[in-house]
Short mmCIF file of N, CA and C in Angstrom, two decimals:
data_model
loop_
_atom_site.label_atom_id
_atom_site.label_comp_id
_atom_site.label_asym_id
_atom_site.label_seq_id
_atom_site.Cartn_x
_atom_site.Cartn_y
_atom_site.Cartn_z
N MET A 177 11.75 98.40 74.05
CA MET A 177 11.03 97.22 74.65
C MET A 177 9.56 97.16 74.22
N ASP A 178 9.18 95.98 73.79
CA ASP A 178 7.85 95.94 73.29
C ASP A 178 6.86 95.32 74.28
N PHE A 179 5.92 96.17 74.64
CA PHE A 179 4.98 95.79 75.75
C PHE A 179 3.72 94.92 75.20
N LYS A 180 3.53 93.79 75.61
CA LYS A 180 2.48 93.06 75.18
C LYS A 180 1.24 93.30 76.02
N GLU A 181 1.35 93.69 77.17
CA GLU A 181 0.25 94.00 78.06
C GLU A 181 0.24 95.40 78.50
N LEU A 182 -1.03 96.01 78.61
CA LEU A 182 -1.29 97.32 79.05
C LEU A 182 -2.34 97.35 80.11
N LYS A 183 -2.43 98.44 80.80
CA LYS A 183 -3.41 98.73 81.75
C LYS A 183 -4.20 100.00 81.28
N LEU A 184 -5.39 100.01 81.24
CA LEU A 184 -6.17 101.10 81.05
C LEU A 184 -6.81 101.65 82.34
N GLU A 185 -6.73 102.94 82.42
CA GLU A 185 -7.44 103.69 83.67
C GLU A 185 -8.53 104.57 82.90
N ILE A 186 -9.84 104.23 83.22
CA ILE A 186 -10.85 104.91 82.44
C ILE A 186 -11.70 105.74 83.54
N PHE A 187 -11.72 107.08 83.43
CA PHE A 187 -12.47 107.90 84.29
C PHE A 187 -13.83 108.13 83.74
N ILE A 188 -14.89 107.82 84.53
CA ILE A 188 -16.30 107.83 84.06
C ILE A 188 -17.22 107.93 85.09
N PRO A 189 -18.40 108.48 84.85
CA PRO A 189 -19.46 108.50 85.88
C PRO A 189 -19.82 107.06 86.43
N GLU A 190 -20.09 106.89 87.64
CA GLU A 190 -20.40 105.57 88.10
C GLU A 190 -21.71 105.07 87.50
N THR A 191 -22.58 105.95 87.08
CA THR A 191 -23.85 105.54 86.43
C THR A 191 -23.54 104.88 85.05
N HIS A 192 -22.34 104.97 84.47
CA HIS A 192 -21.99 104.26 83.22
C HIS A 192 -21.14 103.02 83.37
N LEU A 193 -21.06 102.49 84.63
CA LEU A 193 -20.19 101.36 84.79
C LEU A 193 -20.66 100.25 84.13
N SER A 194 -22.05 99.87 84.05
CA SER A 194 -22.51 98.78 83.50
C SER A 194 -22.48 98.73 81.99
N VAL A 195 -22.64 99.96 81.41
CA VAL A 195 -22.54 100.14 80.01
C VAL A 195 -20.95 99.88 79.50
N LEU A 196 -20.15 100.43 80.36
CA LEU A 196 -18.68 100.29 80.10
C LEU A 196 -18.32 98.83 80.15
N ARG A 197 -18.78 98.13 81.19
CA ARG A 197 -18.49 96.68 81.28
C ARG A 197 -18.93 95.90 80.09
N LEU A 198 -20.24 96.17 79.65
CA LEU A 198 -20.68 95.53 78.38
C LEU A 198 -19.80 95.92 77.18
N ALA A 199 -19.47 97.20 76.98
CA ALA A 199 -18.63 97.56 75.99
C ALA A 199 -17.22 96.81 75.93
N LEU A 200 -16.69 96.64 77.15
CA LEU A 200 -15.37 95.90 77.16
C LEU A 200 -15.63 94.38 76.87
N GLN A 201 -16.71 93.86 77.42
CA GLN A 201 -17.10 92.38 77.00
C GLN A 201 -17.08 92.24 75.59
N SER A 202 -17.86 93.23 74.84
CA SER A 202 -18.08 93.09 73.42
C SER A 202 -16.71 92.98 72.57
N VAL A 203 -15.68 93.50 73.11
CA VAL A 203 -14.31 93.33 72.41
C VAL A 203 -13.46 92.33 73.18
N GLY A 204 -13.90 91.54 74.05
CA GLY A 204 -13.14 90.48 74.71
C GLY A 204 -12.09 90.94 75.79
N VAL A 205 -12.32 92.17 76.28
CA VAL A 205 -11.31 92.79 77.31
C VAL A 205 -11.90 92.40 78.70
N GLY A 206 -11.08 92.12 79.57
CA GLY A 206 -11.39 91.81 80.97
C GLY A 206 -11.40 90.20 81.24
N ARG A 207 -10.83 89.48 80.28
CA ARG A 207 -10.84 88.11 80.45
C ARG A 207 -9.62 87.65 81.17
N LEU A 208 -9.87 86.73 82.00
CA LEU A 208 -8.68 86.12 82.83
C LEU A 208 -8.97 84.57 83.08
N GLY A 209 -8.27 83.82 82.10
CA GLY A 209 -8.50 82.42 82.30
C GLY A 209 -10.10 82.09 82.08
N ASN A 210 -10.72 81.45 83.01
CA ASN A 210 -12.06 81.15 82.82
C ASN A 210 -13.10 82.05 83.38
N TYR A 211 -12.64 83.44 83.40
CA TYR A 211 -13.47 84.49 83.93
C TYR A 211 -13.42 85.58 82.89
N ASP A 212 -14.60 86.33 82.88
CA ASP A 212 -14.74 87.58 82.10
C ASP A 212 -15.16 88.78 82.99
N SER A 213 -15.15 89.94 82.56
CA SER A 213 -15.56 91.10 83.30
C SER A 213 -14.66 91.36 84.52
N CYS A 214 -13.40 91.00 84.29
CA CYS A 214 -12.29 91.17 85.39
C CYS A 214 -11.79 92.66 85.31
N LEU A 215 -12.21 93.53 86.25
CA LEU A 215 -11.79 94.94 86.30
C LEU A 215 -11.93 95.38 87.83
N ALA A 216 -11.19 96.41 88.04
CA ALA A 216 -11.32 97.08 89.24
C ALA A 216 -11.79 98.46 89.15
N TYR A 217 -12.58 98.99 90.15
CA TYR A 217 -12.88 100.41 90.08
C TYR A 217 -12.98 100.96 91.45
N SER A 218 -12.73 102.27 91.42
CA SER A 218 -12.58 103.04 92.77
C SER A 218 -13.25 104.40 92.56
N LYS A 219 -13.87 104.79 93.53
CA LYS A 219 -14.55 106.18 93.61
C LYS A 219 -13.49 107.17 93.86
N LEU A 220 -13.69 108.28 93.15
CA LEU A 220 -12.85 109.43 93.39
C LEU A 220 -13.50 110.76 93.06
N THR A 221 -12.93 111.89 93.27
CA THR A 221 -13.53 113.19 92.93
C THR A 221 -12.65 113.78 91.86
N GLY A 222 -13.24 114.04 90.71
CA GLY A 222 -12.54 114.71 89.58
C GLY A 222 -12.80 116.16 89.60
N SER A 223 -11.95 116.91 89.09
CA SER A 223 -11.96 118.41 89.12
C SER A 223 -11.55 118.87 87.68
N TRP A 224 -12.33 119.89 87.04
CA TRP A 224 -12.07 120.48 85.86
C TRP A 224 -12.66 121.66 85.61
N ARG A 225 -12.29 122.58 84.72
CA ARG A 225 -13.00 123.95 84.39
C ARG A 225 -13.28 123.77 82.82
N PRO A 226 -14.60 123.78 82.56
CA PRO A 226 -14.95 123.81 81.13
C PRO A 226 -14.44 125.13 80.59
N LEU A 227 -13.84 125.16 79.42
CA LEU A 227 -13.33 126.36 78.77
C LEU A 227 -14.39 126.81 77.59
N ASN A 228 -14.15 128.01 77.13
CA ASN A 228 -15.06 128.69 76.14
C ASN A 228 -15.12 127.62 75.00
N GLY A 229 -16.41 127.37 74.64
CA GLY A 229 -16.75 126.37 73.50
C GLY A 229 -16.88 124.97 73.76
N SER A 230 -16.72 124.70 75.08
CA SER A 230 -16.82 123.38 75.56
C SER A 230 -18.30 122.99 75.70
N GLU A 231 -18.56 121.73 75.80
CA GLU A 231 -19.97 121.30 75.94
C GLU A 231 -19.87 120.10 77.03
N PRO A 232 -19.71 120.50 78.32
CA PRO A 232 -19.48 119.69 79.32
C PRO A 232 -20.63 118.75 79.77
N TYR A 233 -20.23 117.49 80.02
CA TYR A 233 -21.32 116.53 80.61
C TYR A 233 -21.74 117.05 82.07
N TRP A 234 -20.91 117.52 82.76
CA TRP A 234 -21.22 118.09 84.11
C TRP A 234 -20.46 119.58 84.11
N GLY A 235 -20.93 120.44 84.78
CA GLY A 235 -20.35 121.79 84.87
C GLY A 235 -20.87 122.85 84.15
N VAL A 236 -20.26 124.12 84.39
CA VAL A 236 -20.61 125.40 83.71
C VAL A 236 -19.36 125.94 83.04
N GLU A 237 -19.46 126.33 81.83
CA GLU A 237 -18.14 126.97 81.14
C GLU A 237 -17.74 128.08 82.21
N GLY A 238 -16.36 128.00 82.25
CA GLY A 238 -15.64 129.13 83.03
C GLY A 238 -15.55 128.82 84.51
N GLN A 239 -16.18 127.81 84.99
CA GLN A 239 -16.33 127.57 86.48
C GLN A 239 -15.70 126.24 86.80
N ILE A 240 -14.91 126.25 87.95
CA ILE A 240 -14.32 124.96 88.45
C ILE A 240 -15.40 123.91 88.89
N SER A 241 -15.39 122.78 88.40
CA SER A 241 -16.31 121.66 88.74
C SER A 241 -15.62 120.61 89.35
N GLU A 242 -16.36 120.01 90.34
CA GLU A 242 -15.86 118.78 91.11
C GLU A 242 -17.11 117.90 91.20
N GLU A 243 -16.81 116.74 90.77
CA GLU A 243 -17.89 115.59 90.84
C GLU A 243 -17.40 114.34 91.14
N GLU A 244 -18.07 113.37 91.75
CA GLU A 244 -17.77 112.00 92.15
C GLU A 244 -17.73 111.35 90.82
N GLU A 245 -16.78 110.53 90.56
CA GLU A 245 -16.74 109.74 89.47
C GLU A 245 -15.98 108.41 89.88
N ILE A 246 -15.71 107.46 88.88
CA ILE A 246 -14.95 106.23 89.17
C ILE A 246 -13.86 106.20 88.22
N LYS A 247 -12.74 105.47 88.72
CA LYS A 247 -11.81 105.09 87.80
C LYS A 247 -11.72 103.60 87.65
N VAL A 248 -11.88 103.17 86.54
CA VAL A 248 -11.95 101.79 86.18
C VAL A 248 -10.54 101.40 85.61
N GLU A 249 -10.04 100.26 86.14
CA GLU A 249 -8.83 99.65 85.73
C GLU A 249 -8.99 98.30 85.11
N VAL A 250 -8.37 98.29 83.90
CA VAL A 250 -8.47 96.82 83.34
C VAL A 250 -7.31 96.55 82.42
N ASN A 251 -6.83 95.36 82.51
CA ASN A 251 -5.56 94.99 81.68
C ASN A 251 -6.10 94.46 80.22
N ILE A 252 -5.24 94.80 79.20
CA ILE A 252 -5.51 94.36 77.92
C ILE A 252 -4.24 93.88 77.21
N LEU A 253 -4.37 93.16 76.20
CA LEU A 253 -3.21 92.99 75.30
C LEU A 253 -3.03 94.22 74.36
N SER A 254 -1.86 94.62 74.01
CA SER A 254 -1.64 95.81 73.27
C SER A 254 -2.17 95.68 71.97
N GLU A 255 -2.32 94.43 71.42
CA GLU A 255 -3.00 94.30 70.06
C GLU A 255 -4.43 94.67 70.11
N ASN A 256 -5.07 94.69 71.26
CA ASN A 256 -6.45 95.07 71.23
C ASN A 256 -6.71 96.47 71.55
N LEU A 257 -5.69 97.31 71.57
CA LEU A 257 -5.75 98.74 72.09
C LEU A 257 -6.84 99.56 71.26
N GLU A 258 -6.66 99.55 70.03
CA GLU A 258 -7.45 100.45 69.24
C GLU A 258 -8.94 100.16 69.23
N GLU A 259 -9.25 98.71 69.11
CA GLU A 259 -10.58 98.20 69.12
C GLU A 259 -11.26 98.58 70.55
N THR A 260 -10.39 98.50 71.63
CA THR A 260 -10.84 98.80 72.94
C THR A 260 -11.20 100.25 73.15
N LEU A 261 -10.28 101.11 72.73
CA LEU A 261 -10.50 102.51 72.76
C LEU A 261 -11.66 102.90 72.04
N ASN A 262 -11.88 102.39 70.87
CA ASN A 262 -13.13 102.72 70.04
C ASN A 262 -14.40 102.28 70.89
N ALA A 263 -14.28 101.13 71.56
CA ALA A 263 -15.48 100.62 72.23
C ALA A 263 -15.85 101.60 73.42
N ILE A 264 -14.78 102.03 74.16
CA ILE A 264 -14.85 102.96 75.25
C ILE A 264 -15.44 104.34 74.82
N TYR A 265 -14.85 104.92 73.88
CA TYR A 265 -15.21 106.27 73.27
C TYR A 265 -16.68 106.26 72.77
N ASN A 266 -17.15 105.15 72.23
CA ASN A 266 -18.48 105.04 71.60
C ASN A 266 -19.54 105.18 72.77
N ILE A 267 -19.28 104.73 74.01
CA ILE A 267 -20.24 104.77 75.07
C ILE A 267 -19.93 105.79 76.08
N HIS A 268 -18.82 106.48 76.04
CA HIS A 268 -18.40 107.41 77.01
C HIS A 268 -19.23 108.67 76.97
N PRO A 269 -19.82 109.25 78.02
CA PRO A 269 -20.59 110.51 77.98
C PRO A 269 -19.85 111.83 78.00
N TYR A 270 -18.57 111.68 78.35
CA TYR A 270 -17.83 112.98 78.41
C TYR A 270 -17.41 113.47 76.89
N GLU A 271 -17.37 114.80 76.89
CA GLU A 271 -16.84 115.44 75.58
C GLU A 271 -15.30 115.04 75.36
N GLU A 272 -14.58 115.03 76.33
CA GLU A 272 -13.08 114.61 76.27
C GLU A 272 -12.83 113.53 77.22
N PRO A 273 -13.14 112.19 76.95
CA PRO A 273 -12.84 111.17 77.84
C PRO A 273 -11.35 111.06 78.24
N LEU A 274 -11.08 110.82 79.55
CA LEU A 274 -9.67 110.50 80.06
C LEU A 274 -9.54 109.01 80.02
N VAL A 275 -8.58 108.56 79.27
CA VAL A 275 -8.17 107.08 79.27
C VAL A 275 -6.81 107.11 79.25
N ASN A 276 -6.19 106.54 80.39
CA ASN A 276 -4.79 106.44 80.54
C ASN A 276 -4.22 105.07 80.09
N VAL A 277 -3.26 104.95 79.25
CA VAL A 277 -2.73 103.68 78.71
C VAL A 277 -1.33 103.59 79.26
N ILE A 278 -1.25 102.48 80.11
CA ILE A 278 0.06 102.20 80.84
C ILE A 278 0.57 100.97 80.47
N PRO A 279 1.88 100.95 79.95
CA PRO A 279 2.54 99.68 79.59
C PRO A 279 2.89 98.92 80.90
N LEU A 280 2.70 97.53 80.80
CA LEU A 280 2.92 96.68 81.91
C LEU A 280 4.00 95.72 81.70
N LEU A 281 4.91 95.45 82.51
CA LEU A 281 5.96 94.50 82.57
C LEU A 281 5.63 93.33 83.39
N ASN A 282 4.65 92.53 82.92
CA ASN A 282 4.12 91.37 83.73
C ASN A 282 4.86 90.14 83.22
N ARG A 283 5.14 89.30 84.17
CA ARG A 283 5.63 87.98 83.83
C ARG A 283 4.59 86.85 84.39
N LYS A 284 4.31 85.98 83.57
CA LYS A 284 3.53 84.84 83.83
C LYS A 284 4.26 84.00 84.71
N LYS A 285 3.59 83.35 85.73
CA LYS A 285 4.26 82.42 86.53
C LYS A 285 4.30 81.19 85.88
N ASN A 286 5.49 80.61 85.80
CA ASN A 286 5.59 79.23 85.15
C ASN A 286 5.07 78.16 86.06
N ARG A 287 4.12 77.39 85.68
CA ARG A 287 3.44 76.31 86.33
C ARG A 287 3.92 74.93 85.72
N GLN A 288 4.43 74.18 86.83
CA GLN A 288 4.86 72.82 86.47
C GLN A 288 3.74 71.87 86.75
N GLU A 289 3.36 71.07 85.79
CA GLU A 289 2.23 70.13 85.96
C GLU A 289 2.84 68.77 86.50
#
């Protein structure tokens, strides 16, 4: 099955939301009809342990870290995936950004005029 639409889940510090929004706008992501910047975000707590040789944005090597961050969700067309990922990775502060790519099985509602 060929998925034309995808959902991205992007985990990022809340301080970087406006920069992320601009990066998504720059590649035309987040458009819905006559609107742009269409995305959702929710606050959460992330947990990780930086390993030997890491350069963490937050945390100390060898110790469990927990920090508040946000998960941004946005739908994109699959043809825009690489350009969108590049835009995200170019502004993302984490050494290892977490971006989940989820195929969507959406059907457009037929409108009769």
